[in-house]
Amino acid sequence: MATENLPSDVEKNSGPMAEEVEGHHLKEAAINTVLATSPEERKLIWRQDKRIVPLSAGIYFLCYLDRSNIGNAKVLNSSTHNDMQTETGASDYQFNIALMIFLIGYFLFEVPSNILLKKLRPSRWLAFLMFSWGAITIGLGGVKNYAQMTGVRFLLGAFEAGLFPGLVYYLTFWYKTDERSVRVAFILASATLAGAFGGAIAFGIGHMNRTRDLSAWRWLFMIEGIPSCLSGILVWFFLPDWPERASWLSESEKDLAAQRLYLEGAKGSASSMTWDDVKATLTDWRLYGHYAIYFAVSLPFSSLSLFSPSIVSGLGFHDLEAQLLTVPPWAAAYIFQILMSWSADHFNARGYHCAAAALIGAAGFLASAVLPADEYRSRYGCLIVATAGAFACIPPMLGWLTSNMWSTASIGLAVALNVSIGAGLGQIPGVWIYKATEAKKGYPTGHGVNCAMLFVVVFGALGLRYYYGRKNRALLNAAADGVTPRLYKL
């Protein structure tokens, strides 16, 4: 049975056995000279981190800011009827359609975008996407009716689609499996910062209402779109593509980077995706377990992103005050997300960490759903707990998926499908669960659905953990003497 999992080569490997490559025994030096505790490797990782993580986090910060600011625009200066929904004449149903249409564009263009990222180089493709969605965000400040708002939101979804799966895929070219979750967390945590700063920025821009005869929500889109356009130029010149092309690395550092990623990373020099790669990835049924739990977590992710100002308004806070009070839940999520992700990688326990974080989030939503509508302080505390738990289970989830894929093509396609099914299709129900008619009741439907979805994550993550544990035991039992099997990450 062990032979079922023997790969023909590193880049076409369909299973976890990795001691032989193209019929030759893997040189011990390729692994044993690269120790996680070696000063050379620590220095290399630190150099990579300084170049890659802040820039990637900044890119996603701007992306998320431009995506979610429509939630702020919906209620900004609503007391004077200068909010986006009123001025575009959209009903609650129509406004939700405009939110949902973004996700249709997001779903349709994620897989093609990851293919283009590999073909065109990350720096070029991501810079193009940034400049495009920044310009579209600025254009959103000029919409005058529901039809225009819906069309521009679709374009925004199409151009933002490739960023997050692209960044997750991009990290696999630079980092080993046990280094990815925490770096995904730093990138994803910038979304929580965007949520926090988005509320604070909206609070400040709200005071610009009717400046030059423009409502504040129009200024919000225009001001927040400009940094994305300018940053696209920086990304073009400063985002490194692959380790082997990094001019700021010495030859010895490039060799070390190649050794580190010999078995556990994507390769910039790898061949383009083939139909055999596509078929193998689409028929790898365990991946659908990963897609399912990412679908489930995407409901709280999307609903909190879009409706936090409305949820806080339903807690008895209004207008600019509601914008400001969206900040603490996002700040708590930022800290908790990074801590959980570091721990998940450090202890090789991504499944348990996903389940634990989802359970915490579910408890927060459940309490929010059952507490009386006028228990404002208690429900606000529950919102903080729910946000922290829901967001903290996502980075280990993504790190887990990429850690258990072994070819460049399969990683790119699996990540794109995962985010497409989850962040695309999975976020669509999240648009509808926080009903405007339930604001005075405390949004019990929205909180209840998010609670249920996080319990799906709990049981799904534990199920995958059990499955990988069984696979690992079978691999160890079937391994021949002297051959060390490559095990699945847990």
Short mmCIF file of C-alpha atoms in Angstrom, two decimals:
data_model
loop_
_atom_site.label_atom_id
_atom_site.label_comp_id
_atom_site.label_asym_id
_atom_site.label_seq_id
_atom_site.Cartn_x
_atom_site.Cartn_y
_atom_site.Cartn_z
CA MET A 1 0.00 0.00 0.00
CA ALA A 2 2.87 2.36 0.58
CA THR A 3 3.59 2.53 -3.11
CA GLU A 4 0.26 4.25 -3.72
CA ASN A 5 1.68 7.37 -2.18
CA LEU A 6 5.11 7.43 -3.81
CA PRO A 7 5.52 10.50 -6.01
CA SER A 8 7.26 10.41 -9.36
CA ASP A 9 8.87 13.78 -8.65
CA VAL A 10 8.59 16.66 -6.25
CA GLU A 11 6.48 18.86 -8.54
CA LYS A 12 4.06 16.11 -9.60
CA ASN A 13 3.73 14.42 -6.27
CA SER A 14 0.26 13.14 -5.46
CA GLY A 15 0.92 11.88 -1.97
CA PRO A 16 2.98 12.47 1.11
CA MET A 17 5.88 10.06 0.61
CA ALA A 18 8.90 12.16 -0.25
CA GLU A 19 12.08 10.20 0.25
CA GLU A 20 12.63 9.42 -3.42
CA VAL A 21 12.66 11.90 -6.27
CA GLU A 22 12.67 10.74 -9.92
CA GLY A 23 14.04 7.37 -8.81
CA HIS A 24 16.98 8.80 -6.85
CA HIS A 25 17.33 8.86 -3.12
CA LEU A 26 16.89 12.40 -1.84
CA LYS A 27 20.23 13.77 -0.68
CA GLU A 28 20.38 14.11 3.07
CA ALA A 29 22.13 17.44 2.65
CA ALA A 30 19.04 18.93 1.03
CA ILE A 31 17.21 18.52 4.30
CA ASN A 32 19.69 18.12 7.11
CA THR A 33 21.70 21.25 6.30
CA VAL A 34 18.56 23.33 6.64
CA LEU A 35 17.70 23.41 10.29
CA ALA A 36 14.99 25.71 11.65
CA THR A 37 17.34 26.71 14.46
CA SER A 38 20.32 27.54 12.26
CA PRO A 39 21.45 31.19 12.36
CA GLU A 40 21.65 31.28 8.57
CA GLU A 41 18.04 30.21 8.15
CA ARG A 42 16.75 32.56 10.83
CA LYS A 43 18.58 35.43 9.14
CA LEU A 44 17.10 34.48 5.75
CA ILE A 45 13.56 34.22 7.13
CA TRP A 46 13.91 37.60 8.82
CA ARG A 47 15.11 39.20 5.57
CA GLN A 48 12.17 37.67 3.71
CA ASP A 49 9.72 38.79 6.40
CA LYS A 50 10.90 42.39 6.24
CA ARG A 51 10.38 42.47 2.48
CA ILE A 52 7.23 40.42 2.10
CA VAL A 53 4.97 40.47 5.16
CA PRO A 54 4.52 44.24 5.72
CA LEU A 55 3.99 44.87 2.01
CA SER A 56 1.53 41.98 1.65
CA ALA A 57 -0.36 43.04 4.77
CA GLY A 58 -0.52 46.62 3.49
CA ILE A 59 -1.90 45.44 0.15
CA TYR A 60 -4.65 43.44 1.82
CA PHE A 61 -5.38 46.26 4.26
CA LEU A 62 -6.19 48.57 1.35
CA CYS A 63 -8.14 45.84 -0.46
CA TYR A 64 -10.31 45.16 2.56
CA LEU A 65 -10.78 48.84 3.28
CA ASP A 66 -12.05 49.42 -0.26
CA ARG A 67 -14.28 46.34 -0.09
CA SER A 68 -15.98 46.90 3.24
CA ASN A 69 -16.36 50.70 3.30
CA ILE A 70 -19.79 50.34 1.71
CA GLY A 71 -21.00 49.14 5.12
CA ASN A 72 -19.83 52.44 6.61
CA ALA A 73 -21.27 54.42 3.70
CA LYS A 74 -24.67 52.83 4.25
CA VAL A 75 -25.16 54.46 7.66
CA LEU A 76 -22.79 57.45 7.42
CA ASN A 77 -24.74 60.64 8.21
CA SER A 78 -28.01 58.74 8.05
CA SER A 79 -29.49 61.10 10.65
CA THR A 80 -29.41 63.89 8.04
CA HIS A 81 -30.43 61.54 5.19
CA ASN A 82 -27.04 61.97 3.49
CA ASP A 83 -26.14 58.28 3.62
CA MET A 84 -25.42 56.18 0.50
CA GLN A 85 -28.61 54.13 0.61
CA THR A 86 -30.87 57.16 0.82
CA GLU A 87 -29.09 59.17 -1.89
CA THR A 88 -29.00 56.28 -4.38
CA GLY A 89 -32.65 55.51 -3.71
CA ALA A 90 -31.93 51.84 -2.99
CA SER A 91 -34.27 49.76 -0.88
CA ASP A 92 -32.87 47.39 1.77
CA TYR A 93 -33.30 44.52 -0.71
CA GLN A 94 -31.58 46.40 -3.53
CA PHE A 95 -28.70 47.43 -1.29
CA ASN A 96 -28.14 43.78 -0.37
CA ILE A 97 -28.14 42.89 -4.08
CA ALA A 98 -25.36 45.44 -4.58
CA LEU A 99 -23.41 43.78 -1.77
CA MET A 100 -24.01 40.31 -3.20
CA ILE A 101 -23.05 41.16 -6.78
CA PHE A 102 -19.54 41.95 -5.55
CA LEU A 103 -19.26 38.31 -4.46
CA ILE A 104 -20.39 37.01 -7.86
CA GLY A 105 -17.47 38.82 -9.48
CA TYR A 106 -15.24 37.59 -6.67
CA PHE A 107 -16.27 33.96 -7.27
CA LEU A 108 -15.90 34.05 -11.06
CA PHE A 109 -12.38 35.51 -11.28
CA GLU A 110 -10.41 33.89 -8.43
CA VAL A 111 -9.20 30.76 -10.22
CA PRO A 112 -8.19 32.60 -13.46
CA SER A 113 -6.39 35.20 -11.36
CA ASN A 114 -4.18 32.65 -9.58
CA ILE A 115 -3.21 31.14 -12.92
CA LEU A 116 -2.27 34.59 -14.23
CA LEU A 117 -0.28 35.36 -11.07
CA LYS A 118 2.06 32.44 -11.84
CA LYS A 119 2.28 33.30 -15.55
CA LEU A 120 2.77 37.08 -15.25
CA ARG A 121 4.75 37.27 -11.95
CA PRO A 122 3.22 38.35 -8.62
CA SER A 123 4.59 41.91 -8.65
CA ARG A 124 3.10 42.70 -12.05
CA TRP A 125 -0.28 41.04 -11.60
CA LEU A 126 -0.94 42.28 -8.05
CA ALA A 127 0.11 45.83 -8.99
CA PHE A 128 -2.36 45.80 -11.90
CA LEU A 129 -5.15 44.55 -9.63
CA MET A 130 -4.40 47.20 -6.99
CA PHE A 131 -4.44 50.11 -9.38
CA SER A 132 -7.64 48.83 -10.98
CA TRP A 133 -9.66 48.33 -7.81
CA GLY A 134 -8.43 51.67 -6.44
CA ALA A 135 -9.75 53.43 -9.53
CA ILE A 136 -13.04 51.54 -9.29
CA THR A 137 -13.41 52.52 -5.61
CA ILE A 138 -12.94 56.17 -6.53
CA GLY A 139 -15.61 55.69 -9.19
CA LEU A 140 -17.98 54.29 -6.57
CA GLY A 141 -18.02 57.75 -5.02
CA GLY A 142 -19.73 59.05 -8.14
CA VAL A 143 -22.65 56.61 -8.44
CA LYS A 144 -26.10 58.18 -8.49
CA ASN A 145 -28.49 55.24 -8.48
CA TYR A 146 -28.91 51.57 -7.68
CA ALA A 147 -27.98 50.33 -11.17
CA GLN A 148 -24.67 52.22 -11.21
CA MET A 149 -23.85 51.08 -7.69
CA THR A 150 -24.49 47.44 -8.60
CA GLY A 151 -22.41 47.56 -11.80
CA VAL A 152 -19.42 49.19 -10.11
CA ARG A 153 -19.58 46.73 -7.20
CA PHE A 154 -19.40 43.80 -9.66
CA LEU A 155 -16.24 45.27 -11.21
CA LEU A 156 -14.75 45.81 -7.76
CA GLY A 157 -15.35 42.15 -6.90
CA ALA A 158 -13.78 41.00 -10.18
CA PHE A 159 -10.56 42.97 -9.62
CA GLU A 160 -10.25 42.22 -5.90
CA ALA A 161 -10.91 38.50 -6.46
CA GLY A 162 -7.32 37.55 -7.16
CA LEU A 163 -5.67 39.28 -4.24
CA PHE A 164 -6.23 37.11 -1.16
CA PRO A 165 -5.85 33.68 -2.82
CA GLY A 166 -2.94 35.17 -4.73
CA LEU A 167 -1.18 36.26 -1.54
CA VAL A 168 -1.75 32.88 0.14
CA TYR A 169 -0.35 31.16 -2.97
CA TYR A 170 2.52 33.66 -3.11
CA LEU A 171 3.63 32.79 0.43
CA THR A 172 4.12 29.15 -0.58
CA PHE A 173 6.98 30.26 -2.86
CA TRP A 174 8.83 31.69 0.13
CA TYR A 175 7.89 29.78 3.32
CA LYS A 176 7.78 26.23 4.61
CA THR A 177 4.55 24.66 5.80
CA ASP A 178 5.12 25.37 9.50
CA GLU A 179 5.83 29.05 8.77
CA ARG A 180 2.74 29.98 6.77
CA SER A 181 -0.24 30.23 9.14
CA VAL A 182 1.20 33.03 11.23
CA ARG A 183 2.15 34.98 8.10
CA VAL A 184 -1.30 34.44 6.62
CA ALA A 185 -2.55 35.72 9.98
CA PHE A 186 -0.52 38.92 9.71
CA ILE A 187 -1.98 39.48 6.25
CA LEU A 188 -5.54 38.57 7.20
CA ALA A 189 -5.23 40.50 10.45
CA SER A 190 -4.76 43.60 8.34
CA ALA A 191 -8.43 43.07 7.42
CA THR A 192 -9.32 43.44 11.08
CA LEU A 193 -7.18 46.58 11.18
CA ALA A 194 -9.04 47.80 8.11
CA GLY A 195 -12.29 47.15 9.96
CA ALA A 196 -11.03 49.12 12.93
CA PHE A 197 -9.50 51.95 10.92
CA GLY A 198 -12.44 51.92 8.53
CA GLY A 199 -14.76 52.89 11.35
CA ALA A 200 -12.35 55.53 12.62
CA ILE A 201 -11.77 56.93 9.11
CA ALA A 202 -15.51 57.01 8.43
CA PHE A 203 -16.00 58.85 11.73
CA GLY A 204 -13.52 61.53 10.63
CA ILE A 205 -14.75 61.80 7.05
CA GLY A 206 -18.31 61.99 8.35
CA HIS A 207 -17.53 65.54 9.44
CA MET A 208 -16.85 66.45 5.78
CA ASN A 209 -20.51 66.03 4.93
CA ARG A 210 -21.61 68.49 2.23
CA THR A 211 -18.05 69.79 1.72
CA ARG A 212 -17.99 71.09 -1.86
CA ASP A 213 -21.62 70.03 -1.98
CA LEU A 214 -20.68 66.34 -1.75
CA SER A 215 -22.00 63.95 0.88
CA ALA A 216 -19.43 62.36 3.20
CA TRP A 217 -19.96 58.87 1.83
CA ARG A 218 -18.75 60.06 -1.60
CA TRP A 219 -15.62 61.52 0.00
CA LEU A 220 -15.14 58.21 1.82
CA PHE A 221 -14.85 56.21 -1.41
CA MET A 222 -12.69 58.78 -3.19
CA ILE A 223 -10.25 59.26 -0.31
CA GLU A 224 -9.90 55.53 0.39
CA GLY A 225 -9.43 54.61 -3.29
CA ILE A 226 -6.45 56.90 -3.92
CA PRO A 227 -3.92 54.99 -1.71
CA SER A 228 -4.64 51.75 -3.59
CA CYS A 229 -3.81 53.39 -6.93
CA LEU A 230 -0.57 54.87 -5.59
CA SER A 231 0.43 51.65 -3.81
CA GLY A 232 0.01 49.69 -7.02
CA ILE A 233 3.01 51.57 -8.39
CA LEU A 234 5.08 50.66 -5.31
CA VAL A 235 4.10 46.99 -5.57
CA TRP A 236 5.21 46.90 -9.23
CA PHE A 237 8.75 47.90 -8.23
CA PHE A 238 9.22 46.55 -4.69
CA LEU A 239 7.30 43.27 -4.30
CA PRO A 240 9.79 40.40 -4.86
CA ASP A 241 8.56 37.61 -7.13
CA TRP A 242 10.46 34.38 -6.39
CA PRO A 243 13.51 33.65 -4.17
CA GLU A 244 15.60 32.65 -7.19
CA ARG A 245 15.02 36.08 -8.76
CA ALA A 246 15.52 38.18 -5.63
CA SER A 247 18.41 40.58 -6.30
CA TRP A 248 18.63 41.44 -2.59
CA LEU A 249 19.55 37.84 -1.70
CA SER A 250 23.11 36.59 -2.06
CA GLU A 251 23.79 33.42 -4.05
CA SER A 252 24.26 31.44 -0.85
CA GLU A 253 20.92 32.75 0.48
CA LYS A 254 19.19 31.77 -2.77
CA ASP A 255 20.65 28.28 -2.45
CA LEU A 256 19.48 28.08 1.16
CA ALA A 257 15.99 29.25 0.17
CA ALA A 258 15.86 26.55 -2.51
CA GLN A 259 16.96 23.87 -0.05
CA ARG A 260 14.38 24.98 2.51
CA LEU A 261 11.55 24.73 -0.02
CA TYR A 262 12.78 21.62 -1.83
CA LEU A 263 9.89 19.55 -0.51
CA GLU A 264 7.60 22.04 1.17
CA GLY A 265 7.22 24.97 -1.19
CA ALA A 266 5.96 26.07 -4.58
CA LYS A 267 8.56 26.78 -7.26
CA GLY A 268 8.78 29.86 -9.45
CA SER A 269 10.53 27.74 -12.08
CA ALA A 270 7.80 25.08 -12.10
CA SER A 271 5.95 24.36 -15.33
CA SER A 272 2.51 25.81 -15.98
CA MET A 273 -0.61 23.98 -14.91
CA THR A 274 -1.68 21.03 -17.08
CA TRP A 275 -5.03 19.28 -17.44
CA ASP A 276 -3.61 16.38 -15.43
CA ASP A 277 -2.91 18.82 -12.57
CA VAL A 278 -6.45 20.15 -12.79
CA LYS A 279 -7.98 16.66 -12.82
CA ALA A 280 -5.84 15.47 -9.89
CA THR A 281 -6.79 18.48 -7.79
CA LEU A 282 -10.49 18.34 -8.62
CA THR A 283 -10.71 14.63 -7.77
CA ASP A 284 -8.77 14.87 -4.51
CA TRP A 285 -11.87 14.46 -2.37
CA ARG A 286 -10.27 15.33 0.98
CA LEU A 287 -9.91 18.91 -0.29
CA TYR A 288 -13.67 19.29 -0.31
CA GLY A 289 -13.60 18.97 3.46
CA HIS A 290 -11.34 22.04 3.54
CA TYR A 291 -13.62 23.86 1.10
CA ALA A 292 -16.65 23.04 3.27
CA ILE A 293 -15.27 24.51 6.48
CA TYR A 294 -14.01 27.58 4.64
CA PHE A 295 -17.50 28.00 3.16
CA ALA A 296 -18.94 27.85 6.68
CA VAL A 297 -16.56 30.41 8.20
CA SER A 298 -17.14 32.77 5.29
CA LEU A 299 -20.65 33.63 6.50
CA PRO A 300 -19.51 35.32 9.73
CA PHE A 301 -16.50 36.74 7.89
CA SER A 302 -18.62 38.49 5.26
CA SER A 303 -21.53 39.49 7.48
CA LEU A 304 -19.28 41.07 10.12
CA SER A 305 -17.28 42.84 7.42
CA LEU A 306 -20.34 44.42 5.84
CA PHE A 307 -22.73 44.86 8.75
CA SER A 308 -20.59 45.74 11.80
CA PRO A 309 -21.75 49.40 11.72
CA SER A 310 -25.37 48.27 11.39
CA ILE A 311 -24.96 45.69 14.18
CA VAL A 312 -23.46 48.32 16.48
CA SER A 313 -26.29 50.69 15.52
CA GLY A 314 -28.68 47.98 16.66
CA LEU A 315 -26.98 48.01 20.06
CA GLY A 316 -28.28 51.49 20.76
CA PHE A 317 -25.43 53.49 19.18
CA HIS A 318 -26.05 55.69 16.19
CA ASP A 319 -24.45 57.55 13.31
CA LEU A 320 -20.83 58.62 13.94
CA GLU A 321 -20.77 56.99 17.38
CA ALA A 322 -21.64 53.64 15.77
CA GLN A 323 -18.71 54.05 13.37
CA LEU A 324 -16.28 54.59 16.24
CA LEU A 325 -17.54 51.64 18.28
CA THR A 326 -16.82 49.19 15.46
CA VAL A 327 -13.12 49.56 16.32
CA PRO A 328 -12.75 47.42 19.54
CA PRO A 329 -14.09 44.13 18.02
CA TRP A 330 -11.63 44.39 15.14
CA ALA A 331 -8.74 45.28 17.45
CA ALA A 332 -9.44 42.22 19.63
CA ALA A 333 -9.67 40.01 16.53
CA TYR A 334 -6.27 41.28 15.32
CA ILE A 335 -4.45 40.19 18.48
CA PHE A 336 -6.26 36.88 18.95
CA GLN A 337 -5.80 35.91 15.30
CA ILE A 338 -2.03 36.27 15.37
CA LEU A 339 -1.65 34.40 18.68
CA MET A 340 -3.79 31.47 17.55
CA SER A 341 -2.00 31.21 14.21
CA TRP A 342 1.47 31.19 15.76
CA SER A 343 0.39 28.49 18.20
CA ALA A 344 -1.21 26.39 15.43
CA ASP A 345 2.02 26.30 13.40
CA HIS A 346 4.28 25.91 16.43
CA PHE A 347 2.45 22.86 17.79
CA ASN A 348 1.44 21.39 14.38
CA ALA A 349 -2.18 21.50 15.59
CA ARG A 350 -4.05 23.53 12.99
CA GLY A 351 -7.20 21.45 13.18
CA TYR A 352 -7.56 21.80 16.94
CA HIS A 353 -6.87 25.53 16.78
CA CYS A 354 -9.47 26.02 14.03
CA ALA A 355 -12.01 24.15 16.12
CA ALA A 356 -11.18 26.01 19.33
CA ALA A 357 -11.35 29.46 17.74
CA ALA A 358 -14.62 28.60 15.96
CA LEU A 359 -16.09 27.36 19.24
CA ILE A 360 -15.23 30.67 20.93
CA GLY A 361 -16.81 32.60 18.07
CA ALA A 362 -19.92 30.39 18.14
CA ALA A 363 -20.33 31.04 21.87
CA GLY A 364 -20.19 34.78 21.26
CA PHE A 365 -22.82 34.64 18.52
CA LEU A 366 -25.04 32.29 20.52
CA ALA A 367 -25.02 34.63 23.52
CA SER A 368 -25.75 37.59 21.23
CA ALA A 369 -28.73 35.74 19.77
CA VAL A 370 -30.37 34.77 23.06
CA LEU A 371 -29.70 37.86 25.18
CA PRO A 372 -32.57 40.38 25.48
CA ALA A 373 -32.46 43.10 22.82
CA ASP A 374 -31.91 45.84 25.41
CA GLU A 375 -28.84 44.19 26.99
CA TYR A 376 -26.62 46.49 24.99
CA ARG A 377 -23.39 46.22 26.96
CA SER A 378 -23.50 42.44 27.24
CA ARG A 379 -24.29 42.02 23.56
CA TYR A 380 -21.50 44.41 22.61
CA GLY A 381 -19.06 42.27 24.63
CA CYS A 382 -20.37 39.17 22.87
CA LEU A 383 -19.80 40.86 19.52
CA ILE A 384 -16.12 41.35 20.44
CA VAL A 385 -15.79 37.65 21.41
CA ALA A 386 -17.61 36.49 18.27
CA THR A 387 -15.48 38.61 15.95
CA ALA A 388 -12.22 37.46 17.55
CA GLY A 389 -13.16 33.77 17.38
CA ALA A 390 -14.57 33.83 13.85
CA PHE A 391 -11.55 35.56 12.33
CA ALA A 392 -8.93 33.61 14.31
CA CYS A 393 -9.83 30.24 12.78
CA ILE A 394 -9.19 31.37 9.19
CA PRO A 395 -5.34 31.61 8.99
CA PRO A 396 -4.71 28.11 10.44
CA MET A 397 -7.36 26.82 8.05
CA LEU A 398 -5.53 28.24 5.02
CA GLY A 399 -2.10 27.24 6.32
CA TRP A 400 -3.44 23.71 6.82
CA LEU A 401 -4.65 23.46 3.22
CA THR A 402 -1.40 24.69 1.63
CA SER A 403 0.69 22.51 3.96
CA ASN A 404 -0.98 19.36 2.66
CA MET A 405 -0.49 20.11 -1.05
CA TRP A 406 2.78 19.21 -2.77
CA SER A 407 2.97 20.67 -6.26
CA THR A 408 3.06 24.28 -7.38
CA ALA A 409 0.09 23.84 -9.72
CA SER A 410 -2.07 22.01 -7.19
CA ILE A 411 -1.40 24.60 -4.46
CA GLY A 412 -2.42 27.47 -6.73
CA LEU A 413 -5.60 25.77 -7.92
CA ALA A 414 -6.63 24.41 -4.51
CA VAL A 415 -6.17 27.79 -2.79
CA ALA A 416 -8.13 29.55 -5.54
CA LEU A 417 -10.95 27.00 -5.38
CA ASN A 418 -11.00 27.14 -1.59
CA VAL A 419 -11.31 30.92 -1.49
CA SER A 420 -13.63 30.97 -4.50
CA ILE A 421 -16.08 28.50 -2.96
CA GLY A 422 -15.72 30.01 0.48
CA ALA A 423 -15.14 33.73 0.04
CA GLY A 424 -17.17 33.80 -3.18
CA LEU A 425 -20.17 31.52 -2.80
CA GLY A 426 -19.85 31.21 0.99
CA GLN A 427 -20.11 34.92 1.61
CA ILE A 428 -23.32 35.37 -0.40
CA PRO A 429 -25.63 34.07 2.38
CA GLY A 430 -23.82 36.40 4.79
CA VAL A 431 -25.24 39.36 2.87
CA TRP A 432 -28.81 38.35 3.73
CA ILE A 433 -28.77 37.10 7.31
CA TYR A 434 -28.64 40.48 9.09
CA LYS A 435 -32.12 41.73 8.27
CA ALA A 436 -32.83 45.44 8.66
CA THR A 437 -36.28 44.56 10.03
CA GLU A 438 -34.64 42.78 12.99
CA ALA A 439 -32.48 45.69 14.14
CA LYS A 440 -34.69 46.40 17.16
CA LYS A 441 -34.68 42.69 18.08
CA GLY A 442 -30.88 42.55 18.05
CA TYR A 443 -30.47 40.61 14.78
CA PRO A 444 -31.23 37.12 16.20
CA THR A 445 -31.29 35.49 12.75
CA GLY A 446 -27.86 36.76 11.77
CA HIS A 447 -26.26 35.79 15.07
CA GLY A 448 -27.98 32.39 15.07
CA VAL A 449 -26.88 31.49 11.54
CA ASN A 450 -23.28 32.54 12.23
CA CYS A 451 -23.31 30.45 15.41
CA ALA A 452 -24.51 27.40 13.48
CA MET A 453 -21.90 27.87 10.73
CA LEU A 454 -19.08 28.08 13.27
CA PHE A 455 -20.25 24.81 14.80
CA VAL A 456 -19.94 23.33 11.29
CA VAL A 457 -16.34 24.56 11.34
CA VAL A 458 -15.77 22.96 14.76
CA PHE A 459 -16.94 19.50 13.69
CA GLY A 460 -15.46 19.76 10.20
CA ALA A 461 -12.01 20.70 11.51
CA LEU A 462 -12.07 17.88 14.06
CA GLY A 463 -13.16 15.46 11.33
CA LEU A 464 -10.27 16.49 9.07
CA ARG A 465 -7.88 16.23 12.00
CA TYR A 466 -9.06 12.67 12.65
CA TYR A 467 -8.74 11.80 8.94
CA TYR A 468 -5.16 13.10 8.67
CA GLY A 469 -4.22 11.37 11.91
CA ARG A 470 -5.43 8.03 10.52
CA LYS A 471 -3.61 8.61 7.21
CA ASN A 472 -0.38 9.35 9.06
CA ARG A 473 -0.62 6.19 11.13
CA ALA A 474 -1.22 4.14 7.98
CA LEU A 475 1.80 5.74 6.27
CA LEU A 476 4.06 5.02 9.23
CA ASN A 477 2.89 1.41 9.41
CA ALA A 478 3.35 0.88 5.66
CA ALA A 479 6.75 2.58 5.36
CA ALA A 480 9.69 0.34 4.47
CA ASP A 481 12.66 0.15 6.81
CA GLY A 482 14.95 3.14 6.35
CA VAL A 483 12.37 5.20 4.50
CA THR A 484 10.84 8.13 6.32
CA PRO A 485 7.37 8.96 5.04
CA ARG A 486 6.31 12.53 4.54
CA LEU A 487 3.33 12.96 6.83
CA TYR A 488 0.27 15.15 6.53
CA LYS A 489 0.23 18.28 8.67
CA LEU A 490 -2.30 18.25 11.47
#
